[in-house]
PDB file of C-alpha atoms and ligand atoms in Angstrom:
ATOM      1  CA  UNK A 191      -5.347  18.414   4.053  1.00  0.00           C
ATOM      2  CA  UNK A 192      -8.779  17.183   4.960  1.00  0.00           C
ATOM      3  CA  UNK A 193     -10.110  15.174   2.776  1.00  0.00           C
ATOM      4  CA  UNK A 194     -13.949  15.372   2.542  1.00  0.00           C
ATOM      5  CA  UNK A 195     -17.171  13.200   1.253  1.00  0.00           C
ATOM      6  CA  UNK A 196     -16.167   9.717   2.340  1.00  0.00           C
ATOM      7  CA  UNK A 197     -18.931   7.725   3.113  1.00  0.00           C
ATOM      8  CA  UNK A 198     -20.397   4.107   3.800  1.00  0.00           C
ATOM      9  CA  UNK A 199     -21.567   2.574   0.862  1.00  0.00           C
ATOM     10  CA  UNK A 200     -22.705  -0.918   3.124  1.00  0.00           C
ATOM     11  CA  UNK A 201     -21.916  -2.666   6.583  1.00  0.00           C
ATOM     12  CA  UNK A 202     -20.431  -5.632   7.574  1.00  0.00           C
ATOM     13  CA  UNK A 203     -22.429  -8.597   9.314  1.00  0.00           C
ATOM     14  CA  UNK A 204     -19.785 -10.883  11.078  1.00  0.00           C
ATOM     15  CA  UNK A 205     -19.751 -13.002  13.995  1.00  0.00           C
ATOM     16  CA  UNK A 206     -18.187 -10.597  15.832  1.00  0.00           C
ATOM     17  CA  UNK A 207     -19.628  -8.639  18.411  1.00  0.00           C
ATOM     18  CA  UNK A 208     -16.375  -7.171  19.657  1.00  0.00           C
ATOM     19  CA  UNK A 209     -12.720  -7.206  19.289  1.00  0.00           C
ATOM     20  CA  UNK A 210     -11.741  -9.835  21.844  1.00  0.00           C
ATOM     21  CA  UNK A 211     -13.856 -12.657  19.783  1.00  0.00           C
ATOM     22  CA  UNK A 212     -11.568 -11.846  16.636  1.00  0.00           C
ATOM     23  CA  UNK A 213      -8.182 -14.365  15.999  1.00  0.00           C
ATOM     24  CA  UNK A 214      -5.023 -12.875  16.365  1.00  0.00           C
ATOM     25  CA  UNK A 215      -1.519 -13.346  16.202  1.00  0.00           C
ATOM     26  CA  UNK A 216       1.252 -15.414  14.362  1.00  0.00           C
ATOM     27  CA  UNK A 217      -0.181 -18.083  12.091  1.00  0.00           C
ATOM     28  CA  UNK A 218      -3.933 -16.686  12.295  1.00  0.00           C
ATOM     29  CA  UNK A 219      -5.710 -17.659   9.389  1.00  0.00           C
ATOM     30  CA  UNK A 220      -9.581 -15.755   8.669  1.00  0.00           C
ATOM     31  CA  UNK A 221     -11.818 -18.089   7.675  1.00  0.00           C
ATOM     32  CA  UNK A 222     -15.192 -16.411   9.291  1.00  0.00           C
ATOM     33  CA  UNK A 223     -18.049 -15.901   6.900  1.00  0.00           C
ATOM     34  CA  UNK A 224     -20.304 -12.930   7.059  1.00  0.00           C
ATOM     35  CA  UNK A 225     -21.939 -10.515   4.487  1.00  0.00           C
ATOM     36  CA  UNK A 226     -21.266  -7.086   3.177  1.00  0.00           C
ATOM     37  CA  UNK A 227     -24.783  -5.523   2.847  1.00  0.00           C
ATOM     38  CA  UNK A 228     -24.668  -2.816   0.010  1.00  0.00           C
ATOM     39  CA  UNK A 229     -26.804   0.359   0.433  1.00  0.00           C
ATOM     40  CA  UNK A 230     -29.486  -0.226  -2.188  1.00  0.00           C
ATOM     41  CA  UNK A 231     -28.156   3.174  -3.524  1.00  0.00           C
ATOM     42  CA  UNK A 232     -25.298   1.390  -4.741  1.00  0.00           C
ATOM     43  CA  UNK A 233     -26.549  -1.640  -5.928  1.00  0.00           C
ATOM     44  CA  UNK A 234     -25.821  -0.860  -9.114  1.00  0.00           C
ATOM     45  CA  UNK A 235     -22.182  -0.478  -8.692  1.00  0.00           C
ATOM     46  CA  UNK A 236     -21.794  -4.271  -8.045  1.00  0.00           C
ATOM     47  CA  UNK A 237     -22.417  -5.068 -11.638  1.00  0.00           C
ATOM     48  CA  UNK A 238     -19.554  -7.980 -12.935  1.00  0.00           C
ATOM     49  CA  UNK A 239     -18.667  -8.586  -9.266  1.00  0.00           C
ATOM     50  CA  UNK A 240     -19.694 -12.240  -9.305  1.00  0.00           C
ATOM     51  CA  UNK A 241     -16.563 -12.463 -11.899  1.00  0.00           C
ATOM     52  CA  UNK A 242     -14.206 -12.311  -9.281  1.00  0.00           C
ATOM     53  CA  UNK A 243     -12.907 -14.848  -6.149  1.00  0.00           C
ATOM     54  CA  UNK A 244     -11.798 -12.486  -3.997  1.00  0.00           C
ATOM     55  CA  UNK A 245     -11.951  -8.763  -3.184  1.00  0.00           C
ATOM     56  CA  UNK A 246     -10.085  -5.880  -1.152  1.00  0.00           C
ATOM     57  CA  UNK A 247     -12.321  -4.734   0.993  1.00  0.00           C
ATOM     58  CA  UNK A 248     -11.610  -1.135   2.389  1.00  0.00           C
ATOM     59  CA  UNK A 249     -13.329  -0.268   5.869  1.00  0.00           C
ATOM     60  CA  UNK A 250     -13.474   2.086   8.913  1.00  0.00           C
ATOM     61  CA  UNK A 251     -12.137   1.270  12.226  1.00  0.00           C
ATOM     62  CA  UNK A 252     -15.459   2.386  13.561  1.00  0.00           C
ATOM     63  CA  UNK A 253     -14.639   1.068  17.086  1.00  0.00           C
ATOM     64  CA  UNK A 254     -10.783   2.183  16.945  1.00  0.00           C
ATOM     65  CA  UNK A 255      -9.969   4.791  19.640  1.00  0.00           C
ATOM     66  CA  UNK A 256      -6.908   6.998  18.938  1.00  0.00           C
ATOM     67  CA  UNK A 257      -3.264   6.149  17.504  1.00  0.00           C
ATOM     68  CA  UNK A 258      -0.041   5.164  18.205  1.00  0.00           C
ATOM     69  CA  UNK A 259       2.722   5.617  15.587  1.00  0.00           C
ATOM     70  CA  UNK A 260       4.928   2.787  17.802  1.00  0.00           C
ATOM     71  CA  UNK A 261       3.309  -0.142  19.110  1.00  0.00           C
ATOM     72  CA  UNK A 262       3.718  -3.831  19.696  1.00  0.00           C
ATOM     73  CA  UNK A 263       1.763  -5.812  17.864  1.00  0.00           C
ATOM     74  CA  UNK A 264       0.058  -9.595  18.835  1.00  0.00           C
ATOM     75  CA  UNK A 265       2.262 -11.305  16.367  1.00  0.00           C
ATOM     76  CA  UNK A 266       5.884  -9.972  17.842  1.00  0.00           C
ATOM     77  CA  UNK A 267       7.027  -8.846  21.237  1.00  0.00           C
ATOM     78  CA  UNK A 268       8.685  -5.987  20.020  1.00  0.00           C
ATOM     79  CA  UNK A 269       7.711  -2.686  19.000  1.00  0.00           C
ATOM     80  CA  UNK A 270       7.328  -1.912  15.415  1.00  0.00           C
ATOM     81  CA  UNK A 271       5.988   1.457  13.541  1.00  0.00           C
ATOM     82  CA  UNK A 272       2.538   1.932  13.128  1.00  0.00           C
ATOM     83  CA  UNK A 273       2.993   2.074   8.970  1.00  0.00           C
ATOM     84  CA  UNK A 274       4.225  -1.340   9.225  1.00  0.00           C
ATOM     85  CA  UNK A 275       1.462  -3.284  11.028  1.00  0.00           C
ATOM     86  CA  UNK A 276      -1.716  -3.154  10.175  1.00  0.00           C
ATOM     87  CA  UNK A 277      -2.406  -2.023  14.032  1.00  0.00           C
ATOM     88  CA  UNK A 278      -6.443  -0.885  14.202  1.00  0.00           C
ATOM     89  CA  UNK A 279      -4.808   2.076  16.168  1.00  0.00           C
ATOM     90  CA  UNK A 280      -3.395   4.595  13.409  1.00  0.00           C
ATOM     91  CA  UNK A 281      -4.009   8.069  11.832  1.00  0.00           C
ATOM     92  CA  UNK A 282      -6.122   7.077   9.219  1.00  0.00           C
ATOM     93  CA  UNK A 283      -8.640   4.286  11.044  1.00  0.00           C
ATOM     94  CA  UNK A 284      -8.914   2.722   7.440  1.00  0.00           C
ATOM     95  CA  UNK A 285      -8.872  -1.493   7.668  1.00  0.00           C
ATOM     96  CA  UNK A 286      -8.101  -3.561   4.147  1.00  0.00           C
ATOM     97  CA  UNK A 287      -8.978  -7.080   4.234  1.00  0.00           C
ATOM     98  CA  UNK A 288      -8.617  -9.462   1.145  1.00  0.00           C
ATOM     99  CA  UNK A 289     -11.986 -11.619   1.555  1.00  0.00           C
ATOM    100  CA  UNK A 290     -13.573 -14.901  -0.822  1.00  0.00           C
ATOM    101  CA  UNK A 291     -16.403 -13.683  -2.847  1.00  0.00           C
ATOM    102  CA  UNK A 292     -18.626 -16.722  -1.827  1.00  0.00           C
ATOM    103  CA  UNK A 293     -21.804 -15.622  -3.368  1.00  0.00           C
ATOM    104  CA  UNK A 294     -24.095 -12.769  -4.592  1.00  0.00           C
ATOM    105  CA  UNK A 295     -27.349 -12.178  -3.698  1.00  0.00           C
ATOM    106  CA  UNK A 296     -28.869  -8.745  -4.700  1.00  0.00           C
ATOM    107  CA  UNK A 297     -27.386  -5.886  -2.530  1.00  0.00           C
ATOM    108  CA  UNK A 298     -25.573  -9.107  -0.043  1.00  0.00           C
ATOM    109  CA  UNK A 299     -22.241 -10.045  -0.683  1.00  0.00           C
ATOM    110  CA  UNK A 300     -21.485 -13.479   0.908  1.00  0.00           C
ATOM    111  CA  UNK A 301     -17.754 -13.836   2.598  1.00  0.00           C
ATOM    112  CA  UNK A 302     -15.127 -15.771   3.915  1.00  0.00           C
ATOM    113  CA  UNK A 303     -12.179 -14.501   5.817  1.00  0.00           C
ATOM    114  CA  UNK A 304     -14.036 -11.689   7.587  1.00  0.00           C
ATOM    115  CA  UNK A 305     -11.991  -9.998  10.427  1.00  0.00           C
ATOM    116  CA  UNK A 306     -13.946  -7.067  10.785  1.00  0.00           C
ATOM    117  CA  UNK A 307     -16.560  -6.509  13.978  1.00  0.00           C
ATOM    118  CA  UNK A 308     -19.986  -6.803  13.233  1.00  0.00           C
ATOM    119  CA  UNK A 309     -21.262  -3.294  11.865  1.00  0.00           C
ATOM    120  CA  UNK A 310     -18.422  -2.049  10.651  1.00  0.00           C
ATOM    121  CA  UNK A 311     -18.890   0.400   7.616  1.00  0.00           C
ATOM    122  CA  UNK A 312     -17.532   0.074   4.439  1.00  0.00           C
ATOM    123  CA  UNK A 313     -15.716   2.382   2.015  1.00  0.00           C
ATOM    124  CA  UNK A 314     -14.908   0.759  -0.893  1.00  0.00           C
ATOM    125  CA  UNK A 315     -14.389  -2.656  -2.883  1.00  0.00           C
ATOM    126  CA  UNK A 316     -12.334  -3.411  -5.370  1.00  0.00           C
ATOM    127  CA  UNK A 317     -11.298  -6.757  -7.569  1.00  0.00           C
ATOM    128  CA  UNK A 318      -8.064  -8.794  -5.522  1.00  0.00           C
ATOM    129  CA  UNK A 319      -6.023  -9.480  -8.632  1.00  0.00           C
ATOM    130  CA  UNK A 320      -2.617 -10.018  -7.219  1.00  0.00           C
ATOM    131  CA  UNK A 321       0.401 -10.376  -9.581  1.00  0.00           C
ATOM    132  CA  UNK A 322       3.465 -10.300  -7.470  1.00  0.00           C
ATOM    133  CA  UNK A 323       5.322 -13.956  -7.534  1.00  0.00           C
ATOM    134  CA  UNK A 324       5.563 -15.198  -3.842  1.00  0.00           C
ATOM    135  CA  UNK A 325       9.353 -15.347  -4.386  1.00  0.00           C
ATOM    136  CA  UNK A 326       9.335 -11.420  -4.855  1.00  0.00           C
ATOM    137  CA  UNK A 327       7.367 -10.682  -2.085  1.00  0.00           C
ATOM    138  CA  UNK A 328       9.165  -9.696   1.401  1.00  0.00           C
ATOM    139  CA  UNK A 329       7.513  -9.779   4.745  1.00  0.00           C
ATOM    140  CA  UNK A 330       9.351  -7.622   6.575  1.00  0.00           C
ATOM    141  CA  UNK A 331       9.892  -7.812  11.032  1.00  0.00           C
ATOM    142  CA  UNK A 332       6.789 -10.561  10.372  1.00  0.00           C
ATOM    143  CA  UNK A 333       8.627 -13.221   8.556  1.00  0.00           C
ATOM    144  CA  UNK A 334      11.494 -12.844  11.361  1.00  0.00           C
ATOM    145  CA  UNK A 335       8.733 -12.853  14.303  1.00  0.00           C
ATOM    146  CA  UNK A 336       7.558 -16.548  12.439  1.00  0.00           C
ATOM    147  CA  UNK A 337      11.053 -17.652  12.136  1.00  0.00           C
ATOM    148  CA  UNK A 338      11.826 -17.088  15.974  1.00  0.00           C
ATOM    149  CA  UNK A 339       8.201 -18.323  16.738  1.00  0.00           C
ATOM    150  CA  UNK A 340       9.409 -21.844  15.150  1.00  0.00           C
ATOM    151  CA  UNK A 341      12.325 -21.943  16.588  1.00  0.00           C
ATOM    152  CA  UNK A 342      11.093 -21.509  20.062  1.00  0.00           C
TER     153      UNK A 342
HETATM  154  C1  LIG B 736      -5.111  -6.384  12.945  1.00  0.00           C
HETATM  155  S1  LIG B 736      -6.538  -5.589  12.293  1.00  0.00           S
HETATM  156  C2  LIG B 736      -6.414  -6.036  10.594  1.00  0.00           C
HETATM  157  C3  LIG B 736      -7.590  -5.586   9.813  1.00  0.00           C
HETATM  158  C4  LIG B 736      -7.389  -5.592   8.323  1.00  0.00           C
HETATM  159  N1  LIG B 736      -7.187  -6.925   7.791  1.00  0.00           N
HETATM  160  C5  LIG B 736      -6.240  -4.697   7.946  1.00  0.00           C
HETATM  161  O1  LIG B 736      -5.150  -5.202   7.669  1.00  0.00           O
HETATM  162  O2  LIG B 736      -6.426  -3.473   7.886  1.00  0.00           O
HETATM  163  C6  LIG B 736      -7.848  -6.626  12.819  1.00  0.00           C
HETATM  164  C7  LIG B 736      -8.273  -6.263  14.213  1.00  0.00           C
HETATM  165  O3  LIG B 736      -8.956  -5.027  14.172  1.00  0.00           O
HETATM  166  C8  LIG B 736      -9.925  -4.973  15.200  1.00  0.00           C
HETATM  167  N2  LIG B 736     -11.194  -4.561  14.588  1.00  0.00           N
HETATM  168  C9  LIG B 736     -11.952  -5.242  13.702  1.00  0.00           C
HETATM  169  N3  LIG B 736     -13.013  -4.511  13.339  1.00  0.00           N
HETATM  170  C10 LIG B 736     -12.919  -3.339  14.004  1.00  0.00           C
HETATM  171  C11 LIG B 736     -13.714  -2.154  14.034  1.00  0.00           C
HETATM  172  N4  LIG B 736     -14.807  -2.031  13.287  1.00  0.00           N
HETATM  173  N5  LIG B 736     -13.332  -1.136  14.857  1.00  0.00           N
HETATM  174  C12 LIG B 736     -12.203  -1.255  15.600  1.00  0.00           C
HETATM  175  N6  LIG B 736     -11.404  -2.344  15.607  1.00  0.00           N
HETATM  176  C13 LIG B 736     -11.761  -3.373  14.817  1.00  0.00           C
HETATM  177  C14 LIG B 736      -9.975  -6.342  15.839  1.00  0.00           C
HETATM  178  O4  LIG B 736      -9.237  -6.287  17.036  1.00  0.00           O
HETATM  179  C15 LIG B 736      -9.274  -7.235  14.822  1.00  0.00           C
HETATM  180  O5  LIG B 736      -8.619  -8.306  15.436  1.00  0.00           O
END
């Protein structure tokens, strides 16, 4: 099924001019600040935004070549499916990233915890409003890779 008329409603300003600039790996927490500049087409869309803390930002792998449904990953030295990292490299080149709403101004969204490369196009936003207690949440080959990471 293709699935037509996706398009960028803004682009990402970040510090980072490529990929190798970007943290990575166990324990890597994003703390960069950068923008997401809204098309002015859109600008109305952004209405109530300022309510919220933090957002799901939904973005294009713009600079992502290709896929690989088995891969390892910088946080683990062994392989792991594609479905279960959030590897650039997949079918669908779509990145999420949970970001701080640090300010509005106009068709500029201020951010922290940016880990996208500057330029890269945006899909969608929507309101972060997570409700699953940390005690139900499980994370999967990652919590193991941390685990043996300590122990070492
Ligand atoms: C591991 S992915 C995680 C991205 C997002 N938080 C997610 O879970 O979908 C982050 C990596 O994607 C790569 N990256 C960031 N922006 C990119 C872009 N526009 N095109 C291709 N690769 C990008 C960088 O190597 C960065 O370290």
């Amino acid at each position: 099924m293709e699935i037509p008329g996706m398009r960028a409603i803004g682009y990402i300003r970040s510090p980072y001019g490529n990929t190798k600039q970007i943290p990575k790996g166990l324990g890597t927490r994003h703390v960069a600040e950068g923008s997401l500049e809204i098309l002015p087409e859109f600008e109305p869309g952004l209405m109530d935004i300022e309510g919220y803390s933090h957002l799901y930002v939904i973005w294009v792998f713009h600079q992502s070549e290709g896929y690989e449904l088995v891969g390892t990953p910088p946080s683990d030295n062994q392989p792991h499916g594609v479905f279960s990292t959030r590897s650039p490299r997949r079918p669908n080149p779509i990145g999420l990233t949970v970001v701080e709403l640090v300010r509005r101004e106009g068709t500029s969204l201020f951010l922290r915890g940016v880990d996208m490369l500057d330029g890269t196009p945006v899909l969608d936003i929507k309101p972060y409003t997570s409700s699953i207690p940390e005690e139900k949440l499980r994370r999967g080959w990652l919590a193991e890779a941390e685990k043996r990471s300590q122990e070492t």
